[in-house]
Amino acid sequence: MKEIYERLNKNPDRRGELGPESRFKFNCHKGLSCFNKCCGELDIFLSPYDILRLKRRFGKTSGEFLVEYTDMVITDKNKLPFIKLRMAEGKQCKFVTKDGCSIYEDRPLACRYYPLGFAIGKRTMTEGEDFYFLIEESFCKGFKEDKEWVVKEWREREGIAKYEAMNSDWIEVILNKKLLGKSVVPDEKTQSMFILGAYDVDAFRVFVHESKFLTIFDLEDEELQLITENEEELMKFAHRWLRYALFREPTMYLKKRDEAAPPQKGCGCNTCE
């Protein structure tokens, strides 16, 4: 993927940008000699919603899933921990079979997008609007098929919009300009907060209900009931907490406190520590 971005930057006027209405030809099926080859020798990075779907599929807690199925990588760009799927021996995805993906209904967002790539140009390595591009690997025979797609139709077919909606606040965290400066190195506490709020929804649930969290933050009864009963809502709530805790964005509000009262602890952010 790094090589693709470098190529886009070197050729800003010919970078193969695709929009929602752009068309491309592609089809993948068992009859192709390259079937399943794209599921090996690659890094599959997982979004928070990927982890939520997969940990439930295997009946695991978030922590159990992370230990058993993933590896953590600290990126050079913003020094935050990212999660990638642990490959089987031979660098093949451990969930691929001769018949294809065994977790197809819950496959990660990166797999759903393929063969499309998505670049957030105005906030990452290139300037300009967000755009799509084709990941045309030399071994792939799928591009020689006659099946034609429109980008927006592919997104709809793959259920991409839901994944992006679920991850939207997390994306705002990792692309925050405060973390992208070369001199900014998140400390151990910040990294731990990020792991808790981004990836470990089960540990975050314990944090909310068993710390002083609910005595510090102002939550409506309906919101508390929603995050208690709905795991997706809890995950999105955790991402909003990250935006508050790391950058003081107005995504959450503290309860009104007596000005003479000493600072409270337990929310996890520097303001209340």
C-alpha positions as a printed NumPy array, in Angstrom:
array([[  0.   ,   0.   ,   0.   ],
       [  2.904,   2.372,   0.708],
       [  4.11 ,   1.904,  -2.875],
       [  0.648,   2.826,  -4.185],
       [  0.642,   6.099,  -2.239],
       [  4.149,   6.913,  -3.481],
       [  3.02 ,   6.369,  -7.062],
       [ -0.023,   8.589,  -6.524],
       [  2.135,  11.369,  -5.131],
       [  4.651,  11.202,  -7.974],
       [  1.881,  11.526, -10.553],
       [ -0.622,  13.972,  -9.025],
       [ -2.294,  14.639, -12.386],
       [ -2.546,  10.968, -13.386],
       [ -3.212,   9.141, -10.158],
       [ -6.143,   7.038, -11.328],
       [ -8.686,   8.654,  -9.043],
       [-12.156,   7.143,  -9.021],
       [-15.346,   8.744,  -7.759],
       [-18.652,   7.171,  -6.661],
       [-19.917,   7.09 , -10.268],
       [-16.714,   5.661, -11.785],
       [-16.864,   2.267, -13.464],
       [-14.451,  -0.639, -13.349],
       [-14.411,  -4.266, -14.469],
       [-13.752,  -7.017, -11.952],
       [-15.044, -10.408, -10.924],
       [-13.658, -13.006,  -8.517],
       [-14.702, -16.661,  -8.504],
       [-13.346, -20.173,  -7.997],
       [-12.792, -20.629, -11.717],
       [ -9.887, -18.174, -11.724],
       [ -6.37 , -19.573, -11.393],
       [ -5.524, -16.819,  -8.905],
       [ -8.488, -17.602,  -6.613],
       [ -7.473, -17.019,  -2.947],
       [ -4.011, -15.721,  -3.892],
       [ -4.958, -12.222,  -2.757],
       [ -5.571, -13.669,   0.731],
       [ -1.877, -14.306,   1.365],
       [  1.329, -12.36 ,   1.939],
       [ -0.432,  -9.206,   3.027],
       [ -1.251,  -7.182,   6.119],
       [ -4.959,  -7.015,   6.932],
       [ -5.437,  -4.158,   9.39 ],
       [ -8.612,  -4.345,  11.434],
       [-10.933,  -1.484,  12.283],
       [-12.755,  -1.405,  15.632],
       [-15.974,  -2.586,  13.995],
       [-14.071,  -5.452,  12.332],
       [-12.917,  -6.568,  15.774],
       [-16.407,  -6.273,  17.224],
       [-17.905,  -8.425,  14.465],
       [-15.181, -11.046,  14.584],
       [-14.974, -11.414,  18.355],
       [-18.724, -12.036,  18.45 ],
       [-18.483, -14.512,  15.59 ],
       [-16.022, -16.598,  17.611],
       [-17.76 , -16.116,  20.949],
       [-14.773, -14.293,  22.439],
       [-14.316, -11.176,  24.484],
       [-12.456,  -8.397,  22.717],
       [ -9.375,  -9.103,  24.804],
       [ -9.456, -12.818,  24.019],
       [ -9.854, -12.166,  20.31 ],
       [ -6.997,  -9.657,  20.246],
       [ -4.625, -12.083,  22.001],
       [ -5.562, -15.12 ,  19.931],
       [ -6.005, -13.719,  16.429],
       [ -4.13 , -10.428,  16.068],
       [ -0.831,  -8.597,  16.334],
       [ -0.293,  -4.988,  17.362],
       [  1.725,  -2.558,  15.253],
       [  2.88 ,   0.93 ,  16.239],
       [  2.819,   3.107,  13.125],
       [  5.604,   5.498,  12.169],
       [  3.06 ,   8.11 ,  11.103],
       [  1.309,   8.85 ,  14.398],
       [  2.805,   6.323,  16.851],
       [ -0.59 ,   4.837,  17.68 ],
       [ -1.235,   1.097,  18.084],
       [ -2.997,  -0.52 ,  15.148],
       [ -4.282,  -4.068,  14.97 ],
       [ -3.637,  -6.494,  12.134],
       [ -4.866, -10.029,  11.596],
       [ -2.295, -12.671,  12.492],
       [ -1.487, -14.77 ,   9.447],
       [ -1.167, -18.559,   9.409],
       [  2.028, -20.351,   8.4  ],
       [  2.952, -19.486,   4.846],
       [  1.625, -15.944,   5.378],
       [ -1.867, -17.021,   4.323],
       [ -4.977, -15.71 ,   6.037],
       [ -5.991, -18.402,   8.509],
       [ -9.658, -17.964,   7.567],
       [ -9.276, -18.756,   3.869],
       [-10.261, -22.216,   2.576],
       [-10.214, -23.822,  -0.861],
       [-13.793, -22.59 ,  -1.245],
       [-12.959, -19.036,  -0.238],
       [-13.372, -16.983,   2.936],
       [-14.79 , -18.913,   5.9  ],
       [-15.808, -15.692,   7.693],
       [-17.262, -14.015,   4.62 ],
       [-20.302, -12.5  ,   6.365],
       [-18.001, -10.807,   8.904],
       [-14.917, -10.233,   6.729],
       [-12.93 ,  -7.08 ,   7.519],
       [-13.499,  -3.756,   5.821],
       [-10.218,  -4.005,   3.897],
       [-11.42 ,  -7.253,   2.322],
       [-14.803,  -5.722,   1.491],
       [-13.179,  -2.833,  -0.356],
       [-10.836,  -4.983,  -2.465],
       [-10.034,  -4.432,  -5.347],
       [-10.76 ,  -0.812,  -4.472],
       [ -8.542,   1.315,  -2.308],
       [ -9.75 ,   4.431,  -0.518],
       [ -7.61 ,   7.502,   0.146],
       [ -8.589,  10.353,   2.445],
       [ -6.555,  12.795,   0.405],
       [ -7.153,  15.978,   2.34 ],
       [ -5.934,  14.485,   5.615],
       [ -3.331,  11.862,   4.738],
       [ -0.447,  11.667,   2.281],
       [ -1.958,  13.595,  -0.629],
       [ -3.813,  16.874,  -0.856],
       [ -7.314,  17.188,  -2.297],
       [-10.61 ,  15.389,  -1.901],
       [-11.117,  11.795,  -0.81 ],
       [-10.987,   9.349,  -3.683],
       [-10.935,   5.664,  -4.656],
       [ -8.416,   3.801,  -6.803],
       [ -7.951,   0.291,  -8.135],
       [ -5.465,  -2.075,  -6.517],
       [ -4.351,  -3.864,  -9.676],
       [ -2.003,  -6.653,  -8.64 ],
       [ -0.146,  -8.415, -11.44 ],
       [ -1.352, -11.907, -10.51 ],
       [ -5.058, -10.978, -10.412],
       [ -7.14 , -12.313, -13.304],
       [-10.316, -10.716, -11.979],
       [ -9.72 ,  -7.525, -13.943],
       [ -9.938,  -9.476, -17.216],
       [-13.526, -10.513, -16.469],
       [-16.426,  -8.715, -18.163],
       [-18.42 ,  -7.955, -15.018],
       [-18.723,  -4.162, -14.709],
       [-19.288,  -2.243, -11.484],
       [-19.984,   1.318, -10.456],
       [-18.008,   2.291,  -7.339],
       [-21.121,   3.212,  -5.361],
       [-22.757,  -0.092,  -6.319],
       [-19.701,  -2.007,  -5.113],
       [-19.812,  -0.141,  -1.819],
       [-23.497,  -0.96 ,  -1.406],
       [-22.993,  -4.634,  -2.286],
       [-20.164,  -4.978,   0.232],
       [-21.947,  -3.16 ,   3.074],
       [-19.14 ,  -0.63 ,   3.344],
       [-21.25 ,   2.351,   4.437],
       [-22.21 ,   0.671,   7.714],
       [-18.602,  -0.104,   8.556],
       [-17.541,   3.46 ,   7.833],
       [-20.383,   4.871,   9.935],
       [-19.419,   2.63 ,  12.847],
       [-15.771,   3.695,  12.602],
       [-16.302,   7.397,  11.879],
       [-15.248,   8.792,  15.282],
       [-12.25 ,   6.432,  15.413],
       [-11.17 ,   7.764,  12.013],
       [-11.383,  11.305,  13.393],
       [ -9.042,  10.26 ,  16.204],
       [ -6.347,   8.667,  14.059],
       [ -6.387,  11.512,  11.535],
       [ -6.316,  14.288,  14.117],
       [ -3.579,  16.717,  13.179],
       [ -2.419,  16.864,  16.808],
       [ -1.123,  13.313,  16.392],
       [  0.442,  13.75 ,  12.954],
       [  3.263,  16.141,  13.877],
       [  6.728,  14.582,  13.656],
       [  7.585,  15.75 ,  17.164],
       [  4.446,  14.263,  18.74 ],
       [  4.984,  10.879,  20.377],
       [  1.99 ,   9.611,  22.395],
       [  3.046,   8.445,  25.833],
       [  2.246,   5.04 ,  27.314],
       [ -0.912,   6.323,  28.996],
       [ -2.229,   7.756,  25.727],
       [ -1.532,   4.504,  23.911],
       [ -3.31 ,   2.515,  26.637],
       [ -6.314,   4.845,  26.45 ],
       [ -6.374,   4.42 ,  22.682],
       [ -6.338,   0.612,  22.892],
       [ -9.111,   0.637,  25.498],
       [-11.377,   3.055,  23.632],
       [-10.68 ,   1.819,  20.126],
       [-10.428,  -1.947,  20.313],
       [-11.478,  -3.477,  23.628],
       [-15.193,  -2.838,  23.997],
       [-15.549,  -5.425,  26.784],
       [-12.869,  -3.78 ,  28.916],
       [-14.387,  -0.376,  28.169],
       [-17.767,  -1.617,  29.424],
       [-16.134,  -2.555,  32.741],
       [-14.384,   0.82 ,  32.815],
       [-17.687,   2.688,  32.395],
       [-19.656,   0.715,  34.982],
       [-17.027,  -0.091,  37.614],
       [-14.963,   3.102,  37.77 ],
       [-16.116,   6.633,  38.66 ],
       [-16.919,   7.255,  35.007],
       [-20.676,   7.643,  35.5  ],
       [-20.192,  10.076,  38.386],
       [-17.979,  12.284,  36.219],
       [-19.678,  12.361,  32.828],
       [-23.172,  13.689,  32.202],
       [-25.181,  10.962,  30.449],
       [-28.881,  10.984,  29.816],
       [-30.713,   7.9  ,  31.097],
       [-31.6  ,   6.896,  27.52 ],
       [-27.975,   7.089,  26.412],
       [-26.833,   5.027,  29.373],
       [-29.473,   2.408,  28.625],
       [-28.476,   2.387,  24.959],
       [-24.758,   1.795,  25.597],
       [-25.627,  -0.799,  28.239],
       [-27.855,  -2.821,  25.917],
       [-26.268,  -2.239,  22.501],
       [-22.63 ,  -3.169,  21.897],
       [-22.341,  -1.144,  18.687],
       [-23.531,   1.96 ,  20.523],
       [-21.07 ,   1.252,  23.333],
       [-18.243,   1.042,  20.801],
       [-19.203,   4.35 ,  19.187],
       [-19.521,   5.9  ,  22.654],
       [-15.982,   4.718,  23.425],
       [-14.717,   6.422,  20.286],
       [-16.417,   9.673,  21.284],
       [-14.777,   9.358,  24.708],
       [-11.406,   9.065,  22.954],
       [-12.026,  12.308,  21.078],
       [-12.807,  14.016,  24.374],
       [-10.048,  12.406,  26.426],
       [ -7.272,  12.917,  23.87 ],
       [ -8.217,  16.248,  22.271],
       [-10.9  ,  17.814,  24.527],
       [-13.365,  17.802,  21.655],
       [-16.945,  18.538,  22.811],
       [-18.161,  14.997,  22.23 ],
       [-18.927,  14.458,  25.93 ],
       [-19.749,  16.647,  28.902],
       [-18.767,  16.572,  32.549],
       [-21.362,  16.763,  35.272],
       [-21.577,  20.097,  37.057],
       [-19.435,  19.975,  40.15 ],
       [-19.02 ,  22.135,  43.202],
       [-16.152,  24.516,  42.397],
       [-14.697,  23.873,  45.855],
       [-14.698,  20.113,  45.335],
       [-11.348,  18.495,  44.544],
       [-10.754,  17.064,  41.033],
       [-12.247,  13.607,  40.563],
       [-10.421,  10.636,  39.103],
       [-11.644,   7.784,  36.997],
       [-12.596,   9.079,  33.546],
       [ -9.163,   8.308,  32.148],
       [ -8.369,  11.777,  30.786],
       [ -5.818,  14.296,  32.009],
       [ -8.488,  16.829,  32.968],
       [ -9.856,  14.651,  35.755],
       [ -6.637,  12.931,  36.817]])
